[in-house]
Each structure stands twice: as C-alpha cells, then as structure tokens.
mmCIF file of C-alpha atoms in Angstrom:
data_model
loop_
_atom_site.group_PDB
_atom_site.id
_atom_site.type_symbol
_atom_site.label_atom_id
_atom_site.label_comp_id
_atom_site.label_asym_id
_atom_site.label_seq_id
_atom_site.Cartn_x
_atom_site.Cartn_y
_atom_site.Cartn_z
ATOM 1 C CA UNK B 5 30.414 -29.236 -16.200
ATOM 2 C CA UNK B 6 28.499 -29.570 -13.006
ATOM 3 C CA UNK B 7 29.398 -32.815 -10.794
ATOM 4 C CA UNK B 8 26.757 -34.472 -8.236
ATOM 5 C CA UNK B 9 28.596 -32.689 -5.075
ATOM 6 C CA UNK B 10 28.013 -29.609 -6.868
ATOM 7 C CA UNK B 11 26.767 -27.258 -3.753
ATOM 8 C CA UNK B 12 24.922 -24.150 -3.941
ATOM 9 C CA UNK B 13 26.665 -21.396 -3.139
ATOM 10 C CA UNK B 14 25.937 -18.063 -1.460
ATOM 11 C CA UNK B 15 28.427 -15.496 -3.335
ATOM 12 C CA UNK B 16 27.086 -11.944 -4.641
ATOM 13 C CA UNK B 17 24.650 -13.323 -7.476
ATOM 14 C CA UNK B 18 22.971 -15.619 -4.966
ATOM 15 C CA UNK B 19 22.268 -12.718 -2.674
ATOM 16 C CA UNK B 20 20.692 -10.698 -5.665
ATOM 17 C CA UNK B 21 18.233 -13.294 -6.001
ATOM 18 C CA UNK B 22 17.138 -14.608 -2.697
ATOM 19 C CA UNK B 23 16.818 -10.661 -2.059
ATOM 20 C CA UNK B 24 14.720 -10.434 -5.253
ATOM 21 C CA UNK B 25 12.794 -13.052 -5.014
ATOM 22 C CA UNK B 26 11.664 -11.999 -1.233
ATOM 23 C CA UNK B 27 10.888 -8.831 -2.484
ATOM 24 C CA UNK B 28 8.191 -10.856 -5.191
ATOM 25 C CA UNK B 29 7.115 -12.518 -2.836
ATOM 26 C CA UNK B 30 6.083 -9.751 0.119
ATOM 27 C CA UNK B 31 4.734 -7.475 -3.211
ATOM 28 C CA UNK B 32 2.511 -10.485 -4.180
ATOM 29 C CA UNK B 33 0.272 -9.982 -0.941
ATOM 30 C CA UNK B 34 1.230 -6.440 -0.130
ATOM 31 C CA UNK B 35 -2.609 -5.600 -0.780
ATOM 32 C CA UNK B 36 -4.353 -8.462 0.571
ATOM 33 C CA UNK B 37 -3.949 -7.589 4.059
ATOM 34 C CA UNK B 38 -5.772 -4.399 3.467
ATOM 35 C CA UNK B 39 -8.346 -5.624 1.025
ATOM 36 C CA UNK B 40 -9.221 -7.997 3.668
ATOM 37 C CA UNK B 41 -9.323 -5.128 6.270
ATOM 38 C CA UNK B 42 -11.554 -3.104 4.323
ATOM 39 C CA UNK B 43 -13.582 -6.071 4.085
ATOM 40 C CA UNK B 44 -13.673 -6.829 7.577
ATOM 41 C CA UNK B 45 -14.322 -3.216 8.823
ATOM 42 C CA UNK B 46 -16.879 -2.722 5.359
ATOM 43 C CA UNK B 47 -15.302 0.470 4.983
ATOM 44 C CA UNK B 48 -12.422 2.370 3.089
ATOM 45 C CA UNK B 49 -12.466 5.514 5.012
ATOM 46 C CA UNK B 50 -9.252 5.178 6.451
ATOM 47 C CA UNK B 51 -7.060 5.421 3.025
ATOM 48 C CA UNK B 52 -6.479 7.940 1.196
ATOM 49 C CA UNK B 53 -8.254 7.777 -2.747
ATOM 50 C CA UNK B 54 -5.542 10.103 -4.092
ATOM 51 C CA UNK B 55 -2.929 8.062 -2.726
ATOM 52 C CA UNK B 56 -4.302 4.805 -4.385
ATOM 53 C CA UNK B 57 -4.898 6.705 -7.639
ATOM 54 C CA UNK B 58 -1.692 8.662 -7.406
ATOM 55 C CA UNK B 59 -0.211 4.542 -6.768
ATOM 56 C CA UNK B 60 -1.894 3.374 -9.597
ATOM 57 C CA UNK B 61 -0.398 6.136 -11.840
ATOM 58 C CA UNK B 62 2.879 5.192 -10.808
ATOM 59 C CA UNK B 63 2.575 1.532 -11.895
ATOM 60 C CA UNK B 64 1.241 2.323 -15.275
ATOM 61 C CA UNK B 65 4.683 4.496 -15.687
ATOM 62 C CA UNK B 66 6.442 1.303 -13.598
ATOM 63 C CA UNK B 67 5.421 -0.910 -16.659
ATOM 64 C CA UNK B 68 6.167 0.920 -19.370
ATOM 65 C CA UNK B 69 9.468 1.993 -18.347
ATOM 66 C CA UNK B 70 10.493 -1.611 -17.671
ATOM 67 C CA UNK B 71 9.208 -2.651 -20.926
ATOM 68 C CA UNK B 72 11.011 0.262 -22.575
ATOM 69 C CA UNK B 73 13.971 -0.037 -20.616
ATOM 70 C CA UNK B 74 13.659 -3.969 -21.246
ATOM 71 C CA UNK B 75 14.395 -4.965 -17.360
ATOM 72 C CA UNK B 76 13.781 -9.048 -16.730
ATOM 73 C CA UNK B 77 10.281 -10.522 -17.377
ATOM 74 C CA UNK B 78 9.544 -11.137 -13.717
ATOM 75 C CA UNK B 79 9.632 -7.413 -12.638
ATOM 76 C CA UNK B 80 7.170 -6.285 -15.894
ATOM 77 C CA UNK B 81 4.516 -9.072 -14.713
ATOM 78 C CA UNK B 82 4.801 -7.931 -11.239
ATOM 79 C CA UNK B 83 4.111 -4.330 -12.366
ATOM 80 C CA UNK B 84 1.138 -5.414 -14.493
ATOM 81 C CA UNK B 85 0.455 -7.382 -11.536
ATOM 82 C CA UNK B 86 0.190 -4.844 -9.058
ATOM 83 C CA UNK B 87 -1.953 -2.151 -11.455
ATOM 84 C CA UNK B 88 -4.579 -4.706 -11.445
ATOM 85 C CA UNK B 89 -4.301 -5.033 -7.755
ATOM 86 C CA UNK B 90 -4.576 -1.246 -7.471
ATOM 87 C CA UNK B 91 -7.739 -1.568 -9.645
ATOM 88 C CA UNK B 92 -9.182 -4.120 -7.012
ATOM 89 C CA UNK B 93 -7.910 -2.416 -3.838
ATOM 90 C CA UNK B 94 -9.838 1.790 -5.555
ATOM 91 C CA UNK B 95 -12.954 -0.511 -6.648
ATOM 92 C CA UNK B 96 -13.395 -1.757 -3.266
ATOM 93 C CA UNK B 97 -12.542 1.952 -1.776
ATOM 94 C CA UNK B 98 -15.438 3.396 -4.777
ATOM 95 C CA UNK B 99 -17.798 0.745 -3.859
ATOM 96 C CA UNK B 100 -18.133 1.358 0.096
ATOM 97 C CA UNK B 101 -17.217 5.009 0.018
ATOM 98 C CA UNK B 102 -19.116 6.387 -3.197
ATOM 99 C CA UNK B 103 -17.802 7.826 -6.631
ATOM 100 C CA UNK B 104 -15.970 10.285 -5.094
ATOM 101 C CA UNK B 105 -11.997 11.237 -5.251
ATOM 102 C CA UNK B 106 -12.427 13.418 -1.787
ATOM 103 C CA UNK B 107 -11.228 11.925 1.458
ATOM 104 C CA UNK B 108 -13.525 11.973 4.544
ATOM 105 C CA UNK B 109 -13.408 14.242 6.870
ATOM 106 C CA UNK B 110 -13.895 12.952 10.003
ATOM 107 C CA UNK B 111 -13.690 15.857 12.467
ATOM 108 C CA UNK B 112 -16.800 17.419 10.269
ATOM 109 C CA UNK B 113 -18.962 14.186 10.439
ATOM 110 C CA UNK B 114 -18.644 13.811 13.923
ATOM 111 C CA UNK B 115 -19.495 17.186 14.694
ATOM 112 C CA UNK B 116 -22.958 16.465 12.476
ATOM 113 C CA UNK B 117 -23.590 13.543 14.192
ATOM 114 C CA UNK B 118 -23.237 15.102 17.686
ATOM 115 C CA UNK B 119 -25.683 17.612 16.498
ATOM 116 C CA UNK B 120 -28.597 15.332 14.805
ATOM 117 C CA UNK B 121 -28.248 13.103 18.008
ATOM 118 C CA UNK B 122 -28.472 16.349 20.512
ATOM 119 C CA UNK B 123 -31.621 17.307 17.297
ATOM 120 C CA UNK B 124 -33.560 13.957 17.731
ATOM 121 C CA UNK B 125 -33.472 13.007 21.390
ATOM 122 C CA UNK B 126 -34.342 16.848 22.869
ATOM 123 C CA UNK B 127 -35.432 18.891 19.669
ATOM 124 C CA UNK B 128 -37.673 21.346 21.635
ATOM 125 C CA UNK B 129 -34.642 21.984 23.946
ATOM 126 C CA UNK B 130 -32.375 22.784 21.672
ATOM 127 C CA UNK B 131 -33.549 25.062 19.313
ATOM 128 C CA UNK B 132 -35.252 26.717 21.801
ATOM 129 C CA UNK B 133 -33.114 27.057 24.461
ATOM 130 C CA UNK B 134 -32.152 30.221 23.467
ATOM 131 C CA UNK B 135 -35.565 31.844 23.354
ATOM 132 C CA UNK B 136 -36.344 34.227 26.350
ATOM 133 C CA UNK B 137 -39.237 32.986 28.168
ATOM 134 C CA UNK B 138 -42.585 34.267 27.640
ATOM 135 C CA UNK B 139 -43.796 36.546 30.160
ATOM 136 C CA UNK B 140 -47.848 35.828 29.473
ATOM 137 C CA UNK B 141 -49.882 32.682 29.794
ATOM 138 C CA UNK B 142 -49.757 30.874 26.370
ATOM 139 C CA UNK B 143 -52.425 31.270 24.634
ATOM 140 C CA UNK B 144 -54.019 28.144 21.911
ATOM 141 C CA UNK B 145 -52.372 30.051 19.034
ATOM 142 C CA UNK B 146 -49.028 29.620 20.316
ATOM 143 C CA UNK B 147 -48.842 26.163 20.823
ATOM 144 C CA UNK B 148 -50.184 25.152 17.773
ATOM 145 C CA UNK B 149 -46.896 27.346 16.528
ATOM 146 C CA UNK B 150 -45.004 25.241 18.722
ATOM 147 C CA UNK B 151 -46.015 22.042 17.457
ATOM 148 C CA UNK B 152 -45.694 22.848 13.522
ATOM 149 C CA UNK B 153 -42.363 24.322 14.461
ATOM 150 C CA UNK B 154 -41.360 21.263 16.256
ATOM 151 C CA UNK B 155 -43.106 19.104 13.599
ATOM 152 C CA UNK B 156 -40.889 20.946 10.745
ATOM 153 C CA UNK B 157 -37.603 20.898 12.826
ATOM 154 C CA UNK B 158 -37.813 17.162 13.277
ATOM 155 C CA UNK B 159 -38.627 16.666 9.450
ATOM 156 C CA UNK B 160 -35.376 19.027 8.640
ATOM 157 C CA UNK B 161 -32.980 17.064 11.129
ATOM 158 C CA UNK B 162 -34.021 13.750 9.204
ATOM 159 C CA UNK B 163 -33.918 15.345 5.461
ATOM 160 C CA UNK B 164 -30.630 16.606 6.215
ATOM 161 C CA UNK B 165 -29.141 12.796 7.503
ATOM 162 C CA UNK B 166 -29.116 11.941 3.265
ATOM 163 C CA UNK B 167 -26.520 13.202 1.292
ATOM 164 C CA UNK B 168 -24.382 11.870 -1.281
ATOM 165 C CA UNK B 169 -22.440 9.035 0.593
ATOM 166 C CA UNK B 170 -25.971 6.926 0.211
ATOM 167 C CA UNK B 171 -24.696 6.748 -3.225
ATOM 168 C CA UNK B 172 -22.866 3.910 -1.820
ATOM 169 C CA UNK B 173 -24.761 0.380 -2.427
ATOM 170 C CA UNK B 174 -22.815 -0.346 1.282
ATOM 171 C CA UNK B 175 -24.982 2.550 3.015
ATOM 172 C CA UNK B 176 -28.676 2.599 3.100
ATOM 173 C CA UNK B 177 -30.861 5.780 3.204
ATOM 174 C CA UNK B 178 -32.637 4.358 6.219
ATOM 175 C CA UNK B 179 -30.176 5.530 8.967
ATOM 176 C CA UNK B 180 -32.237 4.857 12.515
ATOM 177 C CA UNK B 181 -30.743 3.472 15.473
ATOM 178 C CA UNK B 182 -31.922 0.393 17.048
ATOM 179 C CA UNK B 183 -33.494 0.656 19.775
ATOM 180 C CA UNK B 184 -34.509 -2.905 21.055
ATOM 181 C CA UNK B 185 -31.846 -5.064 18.754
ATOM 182 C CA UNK B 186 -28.932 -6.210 21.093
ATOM 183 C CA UNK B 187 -26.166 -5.289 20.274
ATOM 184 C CA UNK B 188 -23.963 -7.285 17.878
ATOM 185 C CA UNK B 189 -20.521 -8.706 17.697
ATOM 186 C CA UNK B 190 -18.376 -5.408 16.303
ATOM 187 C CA UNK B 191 -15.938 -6.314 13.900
ATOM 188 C CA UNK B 192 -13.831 -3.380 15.091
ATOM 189 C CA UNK B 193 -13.271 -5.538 18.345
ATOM 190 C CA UNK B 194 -9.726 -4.469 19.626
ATOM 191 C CA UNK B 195 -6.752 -6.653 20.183
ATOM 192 C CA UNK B 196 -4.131 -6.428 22.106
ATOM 193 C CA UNK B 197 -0.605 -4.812 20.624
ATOM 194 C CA UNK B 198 1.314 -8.293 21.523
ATOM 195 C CA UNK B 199 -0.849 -9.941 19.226
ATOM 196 C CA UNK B 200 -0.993 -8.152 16.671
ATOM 197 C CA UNK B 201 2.661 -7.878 16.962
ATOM 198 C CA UNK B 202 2.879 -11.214 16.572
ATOM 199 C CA UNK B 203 0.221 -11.649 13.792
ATOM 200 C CA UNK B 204 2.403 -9.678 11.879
ATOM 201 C CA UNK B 205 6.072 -10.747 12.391
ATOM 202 C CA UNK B 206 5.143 -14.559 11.827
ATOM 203 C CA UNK B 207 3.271 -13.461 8.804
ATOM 204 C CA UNK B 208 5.864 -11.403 7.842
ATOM 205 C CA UNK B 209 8.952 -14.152 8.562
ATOM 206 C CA UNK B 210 6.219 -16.712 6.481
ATOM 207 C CA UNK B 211 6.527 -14.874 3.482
ATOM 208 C CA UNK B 212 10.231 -14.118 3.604
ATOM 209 C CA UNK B 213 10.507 -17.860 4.201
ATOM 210 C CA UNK B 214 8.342 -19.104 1.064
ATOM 211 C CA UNK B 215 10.318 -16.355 -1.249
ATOM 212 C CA UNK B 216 14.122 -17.725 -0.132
ATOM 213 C CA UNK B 217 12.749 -21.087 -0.534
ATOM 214 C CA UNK B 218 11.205 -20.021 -4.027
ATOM 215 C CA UNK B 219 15.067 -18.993 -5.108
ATOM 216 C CA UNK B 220 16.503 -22.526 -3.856
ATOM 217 C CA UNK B 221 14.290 -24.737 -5.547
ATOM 218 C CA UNK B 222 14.187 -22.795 -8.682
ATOM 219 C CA UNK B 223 18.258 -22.456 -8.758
ATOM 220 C CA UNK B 224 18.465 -26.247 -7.652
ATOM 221 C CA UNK B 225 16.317 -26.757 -10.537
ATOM 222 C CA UNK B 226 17.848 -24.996 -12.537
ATOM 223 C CA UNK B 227 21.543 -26.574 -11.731
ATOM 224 C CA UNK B 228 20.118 -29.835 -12.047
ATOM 225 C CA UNK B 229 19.333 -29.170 -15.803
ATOM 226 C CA UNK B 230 22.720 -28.065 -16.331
ATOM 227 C CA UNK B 231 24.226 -31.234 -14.935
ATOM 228 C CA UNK B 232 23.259 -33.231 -18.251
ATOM 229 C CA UNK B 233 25.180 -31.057 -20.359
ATOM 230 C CA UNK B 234 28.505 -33.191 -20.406
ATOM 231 C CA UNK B 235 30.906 -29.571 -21.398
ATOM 232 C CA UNK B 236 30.330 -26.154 -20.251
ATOM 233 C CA UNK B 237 29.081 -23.607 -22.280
ATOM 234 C CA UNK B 238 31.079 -21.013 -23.247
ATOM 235 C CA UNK B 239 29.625 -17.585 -23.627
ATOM 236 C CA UNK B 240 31.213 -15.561 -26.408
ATOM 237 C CA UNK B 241 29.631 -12.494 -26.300
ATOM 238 C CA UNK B 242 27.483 -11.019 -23.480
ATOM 239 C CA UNK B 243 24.030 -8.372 -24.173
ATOM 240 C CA UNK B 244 25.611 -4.941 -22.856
ATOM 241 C CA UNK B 245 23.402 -3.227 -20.825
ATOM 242 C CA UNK B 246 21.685 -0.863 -22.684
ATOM 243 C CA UNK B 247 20.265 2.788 -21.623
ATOM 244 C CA UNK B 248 16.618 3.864 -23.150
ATOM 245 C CA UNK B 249 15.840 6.953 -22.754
ATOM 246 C CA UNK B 250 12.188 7.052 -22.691
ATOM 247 C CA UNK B 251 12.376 4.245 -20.250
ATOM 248 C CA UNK B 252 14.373 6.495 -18.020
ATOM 249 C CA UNK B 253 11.871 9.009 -18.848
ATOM 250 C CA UNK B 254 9.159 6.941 -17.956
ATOM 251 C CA UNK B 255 11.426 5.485 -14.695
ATOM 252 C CA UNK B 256 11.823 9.096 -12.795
ATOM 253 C CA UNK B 257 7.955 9.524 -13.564
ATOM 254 C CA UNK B 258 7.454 6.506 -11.868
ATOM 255 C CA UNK B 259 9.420 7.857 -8.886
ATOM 256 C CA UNK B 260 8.093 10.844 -8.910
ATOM 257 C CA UNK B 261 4.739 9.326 -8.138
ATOM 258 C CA UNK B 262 5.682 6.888 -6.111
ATOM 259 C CA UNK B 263 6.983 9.193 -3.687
ATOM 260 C CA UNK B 264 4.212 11.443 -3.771
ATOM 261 C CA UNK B 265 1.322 8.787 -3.329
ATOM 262 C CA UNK B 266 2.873 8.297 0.438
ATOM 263 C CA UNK B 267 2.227 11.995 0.787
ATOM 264 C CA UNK B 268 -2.030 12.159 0.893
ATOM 265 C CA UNK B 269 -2.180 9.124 3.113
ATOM 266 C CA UNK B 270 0.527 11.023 5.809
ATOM 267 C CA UNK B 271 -2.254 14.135 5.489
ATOM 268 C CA UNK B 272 -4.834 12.203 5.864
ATOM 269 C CA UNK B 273 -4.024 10.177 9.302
ATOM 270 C CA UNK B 274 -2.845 13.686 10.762
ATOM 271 C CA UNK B 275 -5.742 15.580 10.141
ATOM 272 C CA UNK B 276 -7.774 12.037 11.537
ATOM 273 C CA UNK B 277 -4.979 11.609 14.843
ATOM 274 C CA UNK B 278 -5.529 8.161 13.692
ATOM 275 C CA UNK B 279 -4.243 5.125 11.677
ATOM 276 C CA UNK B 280 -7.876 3.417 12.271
ATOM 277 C CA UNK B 281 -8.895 1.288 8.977
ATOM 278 C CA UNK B 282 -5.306 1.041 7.697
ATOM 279 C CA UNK B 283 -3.408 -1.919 7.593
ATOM 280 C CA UNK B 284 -0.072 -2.106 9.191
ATOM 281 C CA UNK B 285 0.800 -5.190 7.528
ATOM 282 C CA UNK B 286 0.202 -4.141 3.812
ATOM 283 C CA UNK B 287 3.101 -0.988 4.770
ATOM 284 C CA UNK B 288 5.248 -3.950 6.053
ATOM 285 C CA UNK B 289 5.106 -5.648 2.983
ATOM 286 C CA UNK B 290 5.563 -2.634 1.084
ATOM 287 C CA UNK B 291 9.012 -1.911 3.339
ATOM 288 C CA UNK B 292 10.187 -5.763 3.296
ATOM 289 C CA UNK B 293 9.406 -5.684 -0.332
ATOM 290 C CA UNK B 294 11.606 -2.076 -1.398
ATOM 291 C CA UNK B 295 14.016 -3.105 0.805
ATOM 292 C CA UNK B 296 14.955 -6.450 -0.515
ATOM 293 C CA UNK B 297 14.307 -4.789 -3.827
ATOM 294 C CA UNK B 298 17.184 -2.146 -3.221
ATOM 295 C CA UNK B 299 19.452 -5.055 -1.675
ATOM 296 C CA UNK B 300 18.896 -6.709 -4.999
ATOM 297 C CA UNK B 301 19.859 -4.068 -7.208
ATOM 298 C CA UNK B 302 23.134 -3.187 -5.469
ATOM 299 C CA UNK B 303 23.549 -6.905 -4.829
ATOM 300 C CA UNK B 304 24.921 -7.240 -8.623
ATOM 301 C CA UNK B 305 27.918 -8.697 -10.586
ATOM 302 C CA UNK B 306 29.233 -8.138 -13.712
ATOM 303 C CA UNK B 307 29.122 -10.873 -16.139
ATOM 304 C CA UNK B 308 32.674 -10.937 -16.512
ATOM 305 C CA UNK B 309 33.220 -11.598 -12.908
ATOM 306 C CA UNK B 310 30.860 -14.390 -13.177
ATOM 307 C CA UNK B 311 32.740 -15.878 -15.716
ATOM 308 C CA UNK B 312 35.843 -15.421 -14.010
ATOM 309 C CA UNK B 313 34.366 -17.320 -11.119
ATOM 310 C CA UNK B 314 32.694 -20.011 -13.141
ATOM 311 C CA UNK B 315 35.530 -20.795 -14.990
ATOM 312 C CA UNK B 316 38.914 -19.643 -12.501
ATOM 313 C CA UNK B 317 39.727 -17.715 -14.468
ATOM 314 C CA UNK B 318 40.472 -13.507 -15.433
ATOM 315 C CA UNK B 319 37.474 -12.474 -16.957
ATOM 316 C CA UNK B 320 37.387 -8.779 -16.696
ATOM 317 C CA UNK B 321 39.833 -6.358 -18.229
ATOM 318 C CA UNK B 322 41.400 -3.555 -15.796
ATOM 319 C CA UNK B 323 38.449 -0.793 -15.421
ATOM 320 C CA UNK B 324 35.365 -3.215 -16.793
ATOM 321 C CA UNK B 325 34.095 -4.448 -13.530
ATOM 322 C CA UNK B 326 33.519 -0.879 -11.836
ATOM 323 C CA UNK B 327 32.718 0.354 -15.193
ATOM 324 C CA UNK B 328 30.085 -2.420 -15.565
ATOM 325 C CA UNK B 329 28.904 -1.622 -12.318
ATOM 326 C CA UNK B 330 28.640 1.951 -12.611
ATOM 327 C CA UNK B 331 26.649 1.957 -15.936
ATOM 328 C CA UNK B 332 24.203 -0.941 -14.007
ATOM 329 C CA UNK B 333 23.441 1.441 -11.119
ATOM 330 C CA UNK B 334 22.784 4.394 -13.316
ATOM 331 C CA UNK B 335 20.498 1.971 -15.353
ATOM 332 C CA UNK B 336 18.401 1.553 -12.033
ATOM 333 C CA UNK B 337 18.699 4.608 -10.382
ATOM 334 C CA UNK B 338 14.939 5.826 -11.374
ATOM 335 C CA UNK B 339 13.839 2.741 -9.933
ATOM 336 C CA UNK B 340 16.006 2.932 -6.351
ATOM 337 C CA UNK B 341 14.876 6.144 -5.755
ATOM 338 C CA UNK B 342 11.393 5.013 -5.975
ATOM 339 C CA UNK B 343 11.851 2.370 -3.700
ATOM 340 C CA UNK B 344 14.337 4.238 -1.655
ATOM 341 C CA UNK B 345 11.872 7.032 -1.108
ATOM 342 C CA UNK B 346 8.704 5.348 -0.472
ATOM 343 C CA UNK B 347 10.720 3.320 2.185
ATOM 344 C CA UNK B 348 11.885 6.267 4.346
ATOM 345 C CA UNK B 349 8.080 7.519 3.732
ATOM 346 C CA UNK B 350 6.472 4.546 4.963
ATOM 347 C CA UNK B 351 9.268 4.942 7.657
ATOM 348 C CA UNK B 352 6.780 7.941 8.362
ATOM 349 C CA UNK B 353 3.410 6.286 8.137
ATOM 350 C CA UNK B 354 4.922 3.994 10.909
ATOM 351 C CA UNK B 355 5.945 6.652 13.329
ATOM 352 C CA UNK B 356 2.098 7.943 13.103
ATOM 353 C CA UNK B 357 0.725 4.492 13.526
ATOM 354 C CA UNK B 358 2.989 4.479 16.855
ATOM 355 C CA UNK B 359 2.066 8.015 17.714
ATOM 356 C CA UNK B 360 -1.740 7.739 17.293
ATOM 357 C CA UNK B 361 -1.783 4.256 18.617
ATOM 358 C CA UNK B 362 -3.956 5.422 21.362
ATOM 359 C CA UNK B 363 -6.685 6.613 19.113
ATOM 360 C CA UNK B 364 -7.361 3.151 17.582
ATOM 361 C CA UNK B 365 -10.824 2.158 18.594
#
C-alpha cells in the first residue's frame, strides 16, 4: 500500500523511463525542423531521396517487427508514427524536386548555368571566338549568315533551359532574370553560428525538458491511482519475455536499413562540399532520440528485482536476474544496433556539417 509521503524515486526502472520517454519526445519533432526548412528554403535539394526512401523502408520493417515481436504499445505507434512522417517529409521532397528518385547534382548545374549566362549576355562572342578572322571585307551574304546563326544560337540556349525539373509545380518554365525588380528579402539570409547554436541547444534542452516532465506526471499519476487500493497487489505469475523469430527477422532488416539510409545522405554532402538545405536540428533529434533510446534499453530490471524492492524482500532465485537480463538484451539487440549505428553515423553527418561549414551560403 502506498502512503501520502510516498516519494518518487529515481532507482533503475525510473531511469528506463525518463530515458524513454525523452527519446518519444525528441522522435516526435525529429522531422519538423526539416520540413519547416524545406519550406523555408522551397527546396529539397539538399537531402538525399534514397536516404528518405531507404528510412521509410526501415520503419515499415520497425513496425512489423515490434508488432511481431509484441514490444510495448508506445514504441509500435511511434513507428507508425514516424512512416507517416516519412510520407510527409518524400511528398514535400517529390513536390519541389519532381518525380524523380535521382539526387541533384550540383557541380553539373552550375557548370550549365555558367554557360547559358556566358550564352545570353555575349552569344556572338562566344561561339565565335574561336573562328579565325576573315581576311576579306564582308560581303551582304555573310551577315545575313551571321544573324540567322546568332538568331538560332539564342533560340537553342533558351530551348535547352527546360528539362524535366519543370515537372515540378514549384518551378515554372519561364526562367528569366529580373532585370528592374529589386531585389527581395532571401530566405537563405545567413546567421551567425552563436545563434544558431543557441537556437538549437534551447530547443533541444525544451524538448528533453517536456519528455522528463511527461514521465513525472504520468508516474505521479499513476501512483496516485494506486494509493486507493487499501492492500498491495500481489503478482503471481509474471509474462516471460518471449523471442519471435520473424520479429527478429523483421528487427535486423530494420537495422540493416537503418544503417544504410545514413549512407546516401554522407555521399551526397561530399560530392556537394556542403550541408546547405539540411537541418542540423532534425540529426540532433535523431542522436538525442537513439541515445536515450539505447540508455533505455540497457536501463532495465528484472521483474523479480522489482518485486524484491517493492516488497523487501528476495525475489529472484540465484542465476534469474542475469539470466533475465541476458535473454532481455538479446530480445533488443536488432533494435540497439539500429540505433547504435545510425548514432555513430549521424556522428558522421556532424563532422561534415563542421567541415563544410564554410560552404553554407
């Protein structure tokens, strides 16, 4: 029976869950902050597609392992929850960059625009700036030539500005410069690194914050119920923990994947020398969030120890609690490898965002 003084306390099982339910909380809004920079930049060019598909793979294995494996309810609604996220965060990357499961290249755009801006502002001088000069007077002939071949070169530069990323209903056809406009307000305008340092750490601690506070009230809720009850209840007989094999299966899968998803985006911002249009707080949340998740896991107690505690008494028989332990861990190793992995990856992804911090326009 629980008295009035009855005080929270912080012992092993308390850690699991203020762990876990930090690690909720930062995967809750692990997307927003880049579906908002996408937004803000109205462009998806600097993620990877096959990493968010490769993601989204991952998640659909994530749920039906859990289900399979029959982990607690929380964790299978956050892994529905985050394949619908995925679905929101390659929608948004389809919509502004085209149907297309290619990544940009930048290196080759920006060569083509270098060359239709050189083609448009001096077209005479540069496809003809290789042509000897001619020795004779020029005659009416030729510069009627001249004109229909500068007439068809400027009609060529501007036929060859559409291709297939018009597709997008984000990029018109029409793709003059202004001439007269003034310019407007970029939403690329840069910041310095001590603020967006401390964007990020107090949005970071903020979240952190609401998840431990999520685990008090609902355990001081929880506690409070249990106060009515005028005698304990005993527990006879406690649910082994069971091993499914095709929610192992499906587990490692989800590994698997999750590990390589990291791998396209870590291509794709060295062959860029940039981190430009990716979000440095949605890999924070990812890192907070697989880090607490990992804490959580390990972070575990048999339920003979916690009866033990509860009731001051010896609960587990010589061997049970390692062996308990033991057969828990294996349970979950699929899943700490996953977020194990990814966080030594995204480890990676922050060492390029530090190296190619210059590049950042």
């Amino acid at each position: 029976m629980y008295s009035a003084s009855h005080q929270i306390g912080l012992d092993i099982e308390a850690l699991s869950g203020i762990c876990g339910s930090i690690s909720i909380a930062c995967w809750i809004v692990v997307f927003s902050p880049q579906i908002i920079e996408n937004f803000r930049r109205h462009s998806a060019d600097g993620l990877s597609l096959i990493f968010i598909v490769i993601w989204l793979a991952g998640d659909v294995f994530n749920i039906l392992g859990a289900v399979l494996q029959g982990v607690i309810p929380t964790m299978t609604i956050l892994a529905v929850y985050y394949t619908l996220a995925d679905i929101v965060l390659l929608g948004q990357c389809f919509y502004y960059r085209g149907f297309t499961l290619s990544d940009a290249q930048p290196t080759t755009s920006d060569e083509e625009a270098i060359v239709d801006e050189e083609t448009e502002e001096s077209p005479l001088l540069a496809h003809n700036s290789t042509v000897a000069r001619p020795t004779s007077r020029p005659t009416a002939a030729d510069a009627d030539g001249n004109r229909r071949s500068s007439s068809f070169s400027s009609f060529h530069s501007h036929l060859n500005q559409v291709d297939a990323t018009h597709l997008s209903p984000t990029k018109p056809v029409i793709s003059s410069k202004p001439t007269s406009d003034p310019p407007s307000v970029s939403a690329n305008t840069p910041t310095s690194p001590f603020r967006t340092f401390l964007v990020n750490t107090t949005a970071l601690i903020l979240v952190c914050a609401a998840g431990a506070l999520g685990w008090f009230l609902s355990t001081r809720s929880s506690l409070g119920q249990q106060s009515h009850n005028t005698a304990p209840v005993l527990v006879e007989e406690t649910e082994a923990i069971r091993f499914d094999l095709w929610g192992q299966i499906f587990g490692y899968l989800c590994a698997v994947l999750y590990l390589g998803s990291r791998v396209p985006q870590l291509l794709l911002n060295y062959r860029r020398k940039s981190t430009e249009g990716v979000s440095m707080l949605f890999f924070l949340f990812a890192c907070v969030g697989n880090l607490t998740y990992v804490m959580s896991i390990f972070a575990y107690e048999p339920e003979c120890a916690k009866l033990g505690r509860e009731y001051r008494t010896m609960q587990c028989e010589e061997g049970e609690w390692n062996s308990d332990y033991r057969r828990y861990i294996l349970v979950n190793t699929s899943w700490l490898i996953g977020s194990a992995g990814t966080l030594l990856l995204d480890m990676m992804i922050f060492a390029q965002f530090w190296i190619y911090r210059k590049n950042v326009k």
